[in-house]
Amino acid sequence: MTIQRATVAQINLNAFRHNLGRIRSLLEPQVKIMAVVKADAYGHGAIPCAKAALEAGADWLGVANLEEGVELRYSGIDAPILVMGSIFPDESKNLIQYGLSTSVSDLPFAQELSRQGETQNKTVGVHIKIDTGMGRLGMCPEDLPGFMEQAQKLKNLRVEGIFTHLSSADEAEKDFTLGQLSRLSQAVDSLRTKGMAVPMAHAANSSGILNFPDSHRDMVRPGIALYGTLGLSGESSHPNTLPELRQVMQWKTKILQISKLPKGTPLSYNRQFITDRDSLIATLPVGYGDGLNRSLSNNMDVLVQGQRAPQVGTICMDLCLIDVTDIEGVQCEDEVILFGQQGNATITVDEMAERCDTISYEILCNVGKRVPRIYLD
Ligand SMILES: *Cc1c(COP(=O)(O)O)cnc(C)c1O
């Protein structure tokens, strides 16, 4: 017997491949694509998304840590994988064993990697990370030539790339990003003028790809755009959006019970909603234990029979309530969309993000482990 919860996240891999194709259409033909599948592919499932990305022509996969890279190797994926977020020295043994590449920001770590490679009789691929404005991982651009001089002597190290990360490519104001890109260019040029080999350079996240064609360089690293949301938030705006992107995840459930409640009935914990008319209130088997942010209480809509219905009362761990008084013919087990499409109506991940003051990335990553992912292919 298979047991299937009513509350599921439906993942449309065709939409995912479509989005990758749309990104490809913005690039010069020689530019490579690293599909970013960190954080379990932003909640969509790393293995199916990684496989779909490779089918659709991605050249590289990007993950955040060693475990995520190893998970992909276990699934039989032998494409190049970059652990973008770097690793700890004691993880280098496994990194090399599983044939993963990592980012490096300093010489001692590069030396440790090479030593470890020597003991395994393997070379280890690295991408040199340059900090051009995140204040996070990476070395100063000025330190690059000195680093390269030393790194070239490390026999078991293979410098595959040089990269940086953009902090603000989603803003209408472009100066900061242009500054970041120019610092990367200067770093690359400093190698060229010293006659050193220049590895593949990359910088662009989704916003960079859309808004800064000059950021494409030799490879781009799309994440959120592959999942079909543009990550709109209060701080950001996408001057050049790509409207043909399709949202990959739909979060759905079904009505568990419908209660007829008179005017003046308090709903859910601490009576944060009181019916202002005789109402039909439906209970849904989804709550913050599934990742439905509690700050969405009394502050979100769902779709039932192709119409919007407001969520009412405090969202509980396992359940929440919606007001279906205005939905004609509503019945138990009717499909309910938390985000996604139903009939002609749509609720986007961005809408949900905006309502609880976050970004689409966090909404997607927070869809809980308890919610089965169902794949449409
Ligand atoms: C997460 C990440 C990306 C992808 O960013 P999106 O905004 O989701 O496109 C690219 N590069 C690095 C280094 C990242 O950590």
Short mmCIF file of C-alpha atoms and ligand atoms in Angstrom, two decimals:
data_model
loop_
_atom_site.label_atom_id
_atom_site.label_comp_id
_atom_site.label_asym_id
_atom_site.label_seq_id
_atom_site.Cartn_x
_atom_site.Cartn_y
_atom_site.Cartn_z
CA MET A 1 0.00 0.00 0.00
CA THR A 2 1.27 3.46 -0.77
CA ILE A 3 0.20 6.25 1.52
CA GLN A 4 -0.05 9.64 -0.13
CA ARG A 5 -0.68 12.77 1.84
CA ALA A 6 -3.21 15.21 0.44
CA THR A 7 -0.71 18.02 0.94
CA VAL A 8 1.94 17.83 -1.78
CA ALA A 9 4.42 19.95 -3.69
CA GLN A 10 4.02 19.19 -7.37
CA ILE A 11 7.23 19.75 -9.32
CA ASN A 12 6.93 20.29 -13.06
CA LEU A 13 10.23 19.23 -14.60
CA ASN A 14 9.08 20.36 -18.05
CA ALA A 15 8.72 23.87 -16.68
CA PHE A 16 12.19 23.55 -15.14
CA ARG A 17 13.72 22.52 -18.48
CA HIS A 18 11.76 25.27 -20.22
CA ASN A 19 13.23 27.86 -17.84
CA LEU A 20 16.73 26.59 -18.51
CA GLY A 21 16.05 26.96 -22.23
CA ARG A 22 14.85 30.53 -21.72
CA ILE A 23 18.06 31.35 -19.87
CA ARG A 24 20.10 29.69 -22.61
CA SER A 25 18.37 31.93 -25.17
CA LEU A 26 19.83 35.00 -23.43
CA LEU A 27 23.42 33.77 -23.69
CA GLU A 28 26.06 33.76 -26.37
CA PRO A 29 26.44 30.16 -27.58
CA GLN A 30 29.87 29.58 -25.99
CA VAL A 31 28.71 30.55 -22.48
CA LYS A 32 28.33 27.56 -20.18
CA ILE A 33 25.54 27.09 -17.64
CA MET A 34 26.05 25.94 -14.06
CA ALA A 35 22.60 24.96 -12.77
CA VAL A 36 22.46 25.81 -9.06
CA VAL A 37 20.77 22.98 -7.17
CA LYS A 38 21.86 23.79 -3.61
CA ALA A 39 19.46 23.47 -0.67
CA ASP A 40 17.80 20.44 -2.30
CA ALA A 41 17.29 22.48 -5.47
CA TYR A 42 15.60 25.28 -3.54
CA GLY A 43 13.22 22.72 -2.07
CA HIS A 44 12.40 21.07 -5.42
CA GLY A 45 14.56 17.95 -4.97
CA ALA A 46 18.25 18.05 -5.92
CA ILE A 47 18.51 14.76 -7.80
CA PRO A 48 15.54 15.08 -10.19
CA CYS A 49 16.33 18.74 -10.83
CA ALA A 50 20.03 18.08 -11.40
CA LYS A 51 19.17 15.32 -13.88
CA ALA A 52 16.62 17.53 -15.66
CA ALA A 53 19.17 20.36 -15.83
CA LEU A 54 21.76 18.11 -17.45
CA GLU A 55 19.17 16.78 -19.93
CA ALA A 56 18.33 20.36 -20.83
CA GLY A 57 21.96 21.16 -21.54
CA ALA A 58 23.48 22.44 -18.29
CA ASP A 59 27.27 21.97 -18.25
CA TRP A 60 27.92 22.19 -14.51
CA LEU A 61 25.99 21.78 -11.26
CA GLY A 62 26.46 24.11 -8.31
CA VAL A 63 25.89 23.07 -4.69
CA ALA A 64 26.56 24.74 -1.34
CA ASN A 65 28.42 22.06 0.59
CA LEU A 66 30.14 18.71 0.39
CA GLU A 67 27.11 16.63 1.41
CA GLU A 68 25.03 18.06 -1.40
CA GLY A 69 27.72 17.20 -3.94
CA VAL A 70 28.12 13.68 -2.59
CA GLU A 71 24.35 13.15 -2.74
CA LEU A 72 24.43 13.91 -6.47
CA ARG A 73 27.38 11.54 -7.03
CA TYR A 74 25.52 8.76 -5.18
CA SER A 75 22.63 9.22 -7.59
CA GLY A 76 24.99 8.42 -10.47
CA ILE A 77 25.57 11.93 -11.78
CA ASP A 78 29.08 12.29 -13.17
CA ALA A 79 28.83 15.85 -14.51
CA PRO A 80 31.20 18.49 -13.13
CA ILE A 81 29.99 19.74 -9.74
CA LEU A 82 31.26 22.82 -7.90
CA VAL A 83 30.89 23.13 -4.14
CA MET A 84 30.42 26.89 -4.39
CA GLY A 85 30.53 27.61 -0.69
CA SER A 86 33.93 26.07 0.00
CA ILE A 87 34.61 23.30 2.52
CA PHE A 88 36.62 22.70 5.67
CA PRO A 89 40.13 21.25 5.33
CA ASP A 90 39.08 17.92 6.90
CA GLU A 91 36.46 17.50 4.18
CA SER A 92 39.01 17.58 1.36
CA LYS A 93 39.53 13.81 1.42
CA ASN A 94 35.89 13.15 0.55
CA LEU A 95 35.75 16.02 -1.89
CA ILE A 96 38.53 14.45 -3.94
CA GLN A 97 37.28 10.91 -3.54
CA TYR A 98 33.93 11.94 -5.06
CA GLY A 99 35.50 14.00 -7.83
CA LEU A 100 33.96 17.30 -6.78
CA SER A 101 35.44 20.74 -7.35
CA THR A 102 35.52 23.38 -4.66
CA SER A 103 36.05 27.08 -4.30
CA VAL A 104 39.31 28.27 -2.72
CA SER A 105 40.06 31.63 -1.18
CA ASP A 106 43.55 31.17 0.28
CA LEU A 107 46.85 29.44 -0.33
CA PRO A 108 47.06 27.19 2.76
CA PHE A 109 43.79 25.54 1.81
CA ALA A 110 44.93 25.15 -1.81
CA GLN A 111 48.11 23.48 -0.52
CA GLU A 112 46.11 21.17 1.72
CA LEU A 113 43.91 20.17 -1.22
CA SER A 114 46.93 19.43 -3.37
CA ARG A 115 48.54 17.35 -0.60
CA GLN A 116 45.34 15.38 -0.17
CA GLY A 117 45.13 14.93 -3.95
CA GLU A 118 48.66 13.55 -3.97
CA THR A 119 47.80 10.87 -1.41
CA GLN A 120 44.87 9.79 -3.59
CA ASN A 121 46.85 10.17 -6.79
CA LYS A 122 44.21 12.51 -8.17
CA THR A 123 44.04 16.14 -9.17
CA VAL A 124 41.46 18.35 -7.51
CA GLY A 125 39.57 21.02 -9.44
CA VAL A 126 39.26 24.44 -7.84
CA HIS A 127 37.56 27.71 -8.67
CA ILE A 128 39.27 30.73 -7.15
CA LYS A 129 36.79 32.91 -5.37
CA ILE A 130 37.29 36.66 -5.53
CA ASP A 131 35.44 38.92 -3.11
CA THR A 132 34.29 41.92 -5.11
CA GLY A 133 31.59 43.19 -2.80
CA MET A 134 29.86 40.56 -0.66
CA GLY A 135 32.35 40.71 2.20
CA ARG A 136 31.83 36.98 2.48
CA LEU A 137 33.99 34.25 0.98
CA GLY A 138 36.86 35.02 -1.36
CA MET A 139 40.25 36.69 -1.62
CA CYS A 140 40.98 40.33 -2.45
CA PRO A 141 41.35 40.84 -6.20
CA GLU A 142 44.87 42.23 -5.64
CA ASP A 143 46.01 38.96 -4.08
CA LEU A 144 45.14 36.92 -7.15
CA PRO A 145 48.42 37.08 -9.14
CA GLY A 146 50.48 36.14 -6.07
CA PHE A 147 48.12 33.28 -5.31
CA MET A 148 48.24 32.01 -8.89
CA GLU A 149 52.02 32.06 -8.94
CA GLN A 150 52.06 29.71 -5.95
CA ALA A 151 49.06 27.64 -7.05
CA GLN A 152 50.72 26.81 -10.37
CA LYS A 153 53.40 24.94 -8.41
CA LEU A 154 50.83 22.65 -6.78
CA LYS A 155 50.93 19.53 -8.93
CA ASN A 156 47.64 18.02 -7.81
CA LEU A 157 45.65 21.22 -8.09
CA ARG A 158 43.78 22.08 -11.30
CA VAL A 159 42.56 25.68 -11.46
CA GLU A 160 39.29 25.38 -13.38
CA GLY A 161 37.77 28.77 -12.78
CA ILE A 162 37.81 32.15 -11.17
CA PHE A 163 34.58 33.60 -9.88
CA THR A 164 32.76 36.12 -7.78
CA HIS A 165 29.22 36.58 -6.48
CA LEU A 166 27.01 39.61 -7.10
CA SER A 167 25.22 41.11 -4.12
CA SER A 168 22.85 43.56 -5.79
CA ALA A 169 22.16 42.56 -9.39
CA ASP A 170 18.41 42.66 -8.70
CA GLU A 171 18.43 46.41 -7.99
CA ALA A 172 17.44 49.08 -10.48
CA GLU A 173 20.53 51.05 -9.41
CA LYS A 174 23.37 49.43 -11.37
CA ASP A 175 26.54 51.13 -10.15
CA PHE A 176 27.45 48.70 -7.41
CA THR A 177 27.14 45.66 -9.67
CA LEU A 178 29.12 47.36 -12.43
CA GLY A 179 31.83 47.99 -9.83
CA GLN A 180 31.85 44.32 -8.83
CA LEU A 181 32.12 43.24 -12.45
CA SER A 182 34.94 45.64 -13.11
CA ARG A 183 36.88 44.34 -10.08
CA LEU A 184 36.55 40.82 -11.49
CA SER A 185 37.75 42.02 -14.89
CA GLN A 186 40.75 43.75 -13.33
CA ALA A 187 41.66 40.58 -11.47
CA VAL A 188 41.47 38.54 -14.67
CA ASP A 189 43.47 41.17 -16.58
CA SER A 190 46.16 41.15 -13.92
CA LEU A 191 46.80 37.48 -14.74
CA ARG A 192 46.86 38.17 -18.44
CA THR A 193 49.40 40.98 -18.13
CA LYS A 194 51.67 38.69 -16.12
CA GLY A 195 51.40 36.11 -18.89
CA MET A 196 49.57 33.58 -16.70
CA ALA A 197 46.91 31.21 -17.94
CA VAL A 198 43.43 32.68 -17.43
CA PRO A 199 40.85 30.15 -16.26
CA MET A 200 37.14 30.33 -17.02
CA ALA A 201 35.56 33.34 -15.28
CA HIS A 202 32.01 33.44 -13.90
CA ALA A 203 29.90 35.86 -11.90
CA ALA A 204 26.22 35.91 -12.87
CA ASN A 205 23.40 34.69 -10.67
CA SER A 206 19.84 34.85 -12.09
CA SER A 207 19.58 38.62 -11.70
CA GLY A 208 23.00 39.10 -13.24
CA ILE A 209 21.99 37.00 -16.23
CA LEU A 210 18.83 39.04 -16.78
CA ASN A 211 20.09 42.51 -16.02
CA PHE A 212 23.80 42.51 -16.86
CA PRO A 213 24.73 40.85 -20.16
CA ASP A 214 28.36 41.83 -19.46
CA SER A 215 28.30 39.56 -16.41
CA HIS A 216 27.85 36.39 -18.48
CA ARG A 217 31.61 35.90 -19.06
CA ASP A 218 32.43 32.19 -19.65
CA MET A 219 29.70 30.66 -17.48
CA VAL A 220 26.53 31.72 -15.64
CA ARG A 221 25.10 30.31 -12.41
CA PRO A 222 21.29 30.55 -12.43
CA GLY A 223 19.35 29.37 -9.40
CA ILE A 224 16.02 31.04 -8.69
CA ALA A 225 15.21 31.69 -12.37
CA LEU A 226 15.35 27.95 -13.06
CA TYR A 227 12.58 27.52 -10.52
CA GLY A 228 10.53 30.14 -12.29
CA THR A 229 10.34 32.92 -9.74
CA LEU A 230 12.32 36.10 -9.94
CA GLY A 231 12.84 36.59 -6.24
CA LEU A 232 11.12 39.96 -6.09
CA SER A 233 11.38 41.55 -2.69
CA GLY A 234 10.94 44.91 -1.07
CA GLU A 235 14.57 45.84 -1.71
CA SER A 236 14.69 44.78 -5.30
CA SER A 237 13.10 45.20 -8.64
CA HIS A 238 13.83 43.48 -11.90
CA PRO A 239 14.05 46.10 -14.61
CA ASN A 240 14.27 43.42 -17.31
CA THR A 241 12.12 40.55 -16.20
CA LEU A 242 11.86 37.41 -18.24
CA PRO A 243 8.10 36.87 -18.34
CA GLU A 244 8.28 33.52 -20.08
CA LEU A 245 9.58 31.79 -16.95
CA ARG A 246 7.22 29.17 -15.57
CA GLN A 247 6.84 28.47 -11.84
CA VAL A 248 8.06 24.93 -11.27
CA MET A 249 6.48 24.17 -7.91
CA GLN A 250 2.77 24.12 -7.08
CA TRP A 251 1.86 23.64 -3.44
CA LYS A 252 -1.52 22.00 -3.01
CA THR A 253 -3.75 20.32 -0.52
CA LYS A 254 -7.40 19.29 -0.15
CA ILE A 255 -10.28 20.37 2.06
CA LEU A 256 -10.51 18.07 5.07
CA GLN A 257 -13.74 19.39 6.62
CA ILE A 258 -16.27 22.18 6.07
CA SER A 259 -18.05 23.71 9.06
CA LYS A 260 -21.08 25.98 9.03
CA LEU A 261 -20.38 28.56 11.74
CA PRO A 262 -22.64 31.44 12.83
CA LYS A 263 -21.64 35.08 12.88
CA GLY A 264 -19.45 35.87 15.91
CA THR A 265 -17.61 32.52 16.06
CA PRO A 266 -13.93 32.75 17.13
CA LEU A 267 -11.51 30.72 15.01
CA SER A 268 -8.27 28.91 15.91
CA TYR A 269 -5.74 29.67 18.66
CA ASN A 270 -6.22 32.88 20.62
CA ARG A 271 -9.33 33.85 18.63
CA GLN A 272 -7.45 36.03 16.14
CA PHE A 273 -10.39 35.90 13.72
CA ILE A 274 -14.08 36.18 14.56
CA THR A 275 -16.61 35.49 11.84
CA ASP A 276 -18.43 38.68 10.83
CA ARG A 277 -21.21 36.77 9.08
CA ASP A 278 -22.68 33.27 9.02
CA SER A 279 -19.75 31.45 7.43
CA LEU A 280 -18.54 28.29 5.78
CA ILE A 281 -15.09 27.57 7.19
CA ALA A 282 -12.93 24.83 5.66
CA THR A 283 -10.08 23.05 7.45
CA LEU A 284 -6.92 22.26 5.45
CA PRO A 285 -4.32 19.65 6.49
CA VAL A 286 -1.36 22.01 6.20
CA GLY A 287 0.33 24.26 8.76
CA TYR A 288 3.62 25.73 9.89
CA GLY A 289 4.91 22.20 10.49
CA ASP A 290 4.85 21.94 6.70
CA GLY A 291 6.59 25.29 6.26
CA LEU A 292 3.51 27.46 5.93
CA ASN A 293 4.86 30.57 7.64
CA ARG A 294 2.78 31.50 10.68
CA SER A 295 3.08 35.18 9.84
CA LEU A 296 0.77 34.47 6.90
CA SER A 297 -2.10 34.01 9.39
CA ASN A 298 -5.09 36.12 8.26
CA ASN A 299 -2.77 37.39 5.54
CA MET A 300 -2.93 35.06 2.53
CA ASP A 301 -5.30 33.69 -0.07
CA VAL A 302 -5.63 30.20 -1.49
CA LEU A 303 -7.40 28.99 -4.63
CA VAL A 304 -10.51 26.80 -4.48
CA GLN A 305 -12.53 26.06 -7.61
CA GLY A 306 -10.49 28.65 -9.47
CA GLN A 307 -11.40 31.41 -7.01
CA ARG A 308 -9.52 33.14 -4.21
CA ALA A 309 -10.49 32.34 -0.64
CA PRO A 310 -8.89 34.07 2.36
CA GLN A 311 -7.03 32.15 5.05
CA VAL A 312 -8.58 32.95 8.46
CA GLY A 313 -7.43 32.50 12.05
CA THR A 314 -3.97 31.61 13.31
CA ILE A 315 -2.13 29.01 11.21
CA CYS A 316 -1.59 25.91 13.39
CA MET A 317 1.23 23.36 13.19
CA ASP A 318 -0.74 20.84 11.14
CA LEU A 319 -3.90 22.65 10.08
CA CYS A 320 -5.23 25.98 8.96
CA LEU A 321 -8.63 27.42 8.10
CA ILE A 322 -10.00 29.19 5.05
CA ASP A 323 -13.25 31.06 4.51
CA VAL A 324 -15.17 29.40 1.68
CA THR A 325 -18.52 31.15 2.26
CA ASP A 326 -18.34 32.75 -1.19
CA ILE A 327 -17.24 29.63 -3.08
CA GLU A 328 -20.35 28.13 -4.59
CA GLY A 329 -20.65 24.35 -4.51
CA VAL A 330 -17.52 23.91 -2.39
CA GLN A 331 -17.03 20.37 -1.10
CA CYS A 332 -14.79 18.30 1.09
CA GLU A 333 -11.72 17.01 -0.79
CA ASP A 334 -11.81 19.92 -3.22
CA GLU A 335 -8.30 20.75 -4.38
CA VAL A 336 -6.80 23.83 -2.72
CA ILE A 337 -3.79 25.68 -4.16
CA LEU A 338 -1.46 27.47 -1.72
CA PHE A 339 0.64 28.69 -4.61
CA GLY A 340 0.29 27.70 -8.23
CA GLN A 341 -2.46 27.77 -10.79
CA GLN A 342 -6.07 26.65 -10.82
CA GLY A 343 -8.42 27.45 -13.69
CA ASN A 344 -7.58 31.00 -14.72
CA ALA A 345 -6.37 32.04 -11.28
CA THR A 346 -2.77 32.09 -10.09
CA ILE A 347 -1.03 32.66 -6.79
CA THR A 348 2.69 33.13 -7.24
CA VAL A 349 5.45 32.24 -4.81
CA ASP A 350 6.40 35.90 -4.99
CA GLU A 351 2.96 36.90 -3.75
CA MET A 352 3.27 34.62 -0.74
CA ALA A 353 6.80 35.93 -0.09
CA GLU A 354 5.69 39.53 -0.23
CA ARG A 355 2.86 38.91 2.20
CA CYS A 356 5.18 37.56 4.87
CA ASP A 357 7.97 39.99 4.15
CA THR A 358 10.55 37.64 2.70
CA ILE A 359 11.83 36.51 -0.71
CA SER A 360 10.65 33.64 -2.89
CA TYR A 361 13.89 31.75 -2.18
CA GLU A 362 12.96 31.37 1.49
CA ILE A 363 9.37 30.34 0.76
CA LEU A 364 10.58 27.57 -1.57
CA CYS A 365 13.35 26.34 0.74
CA ASN A 366 10.93 26.23 3.67
CA VAL A 367 8.37 23.90 2.11
CA GLY A 368 8.85 21.17 4.68
CA LYS A 369 10.22 17.65 4.58
CA ARG A 370 6.74 16.43 5.52
CA VAL A 371 5.40 17.60 2.14
CA PRO A 372 5.99 14.91 -0.50
CA ARG A 373 7.40 16.11 -3.80
CA ILE A 374 5.44 14.75 -6.75
CA TYR A 375 7.16 14.96 -10.13
CA LEU A 376 5.44 15.76 -13.40
CA ASP A 377 7.60 14.91 -16.36
C1 LIG B 1 22.88 30.60 -4.75
C2 LIG B 1 23.97 31.04 -5.64
C3 LIG B 1 23.73 31.31 -7.00
C4 LIG B 1 22.33 31.34 -7.59
O1 LIG B 1 21.68 32.55 -7.23
P1 LIG B 1 20.20 32.90 -7.75
O2 LIG B 1 19.97 34.27 -7.25
O3 LIG B 1 19.29 31.90 -7.13
O4 LIG B 1 20.21 32.80 -9.23
C5 LIG B 1 24.82 31.62 -7.79
N1 LIG B 1 26.07 31.65 -7.29
C6 LIG B 1 26.34 31.39 -5.98
C7 LIG B 1 27.75 31.46 -5.50
C8 LIG B 1 25.30 31.09 -5.12
O5 LIG B 1 25.57 30.86 -3.83
#
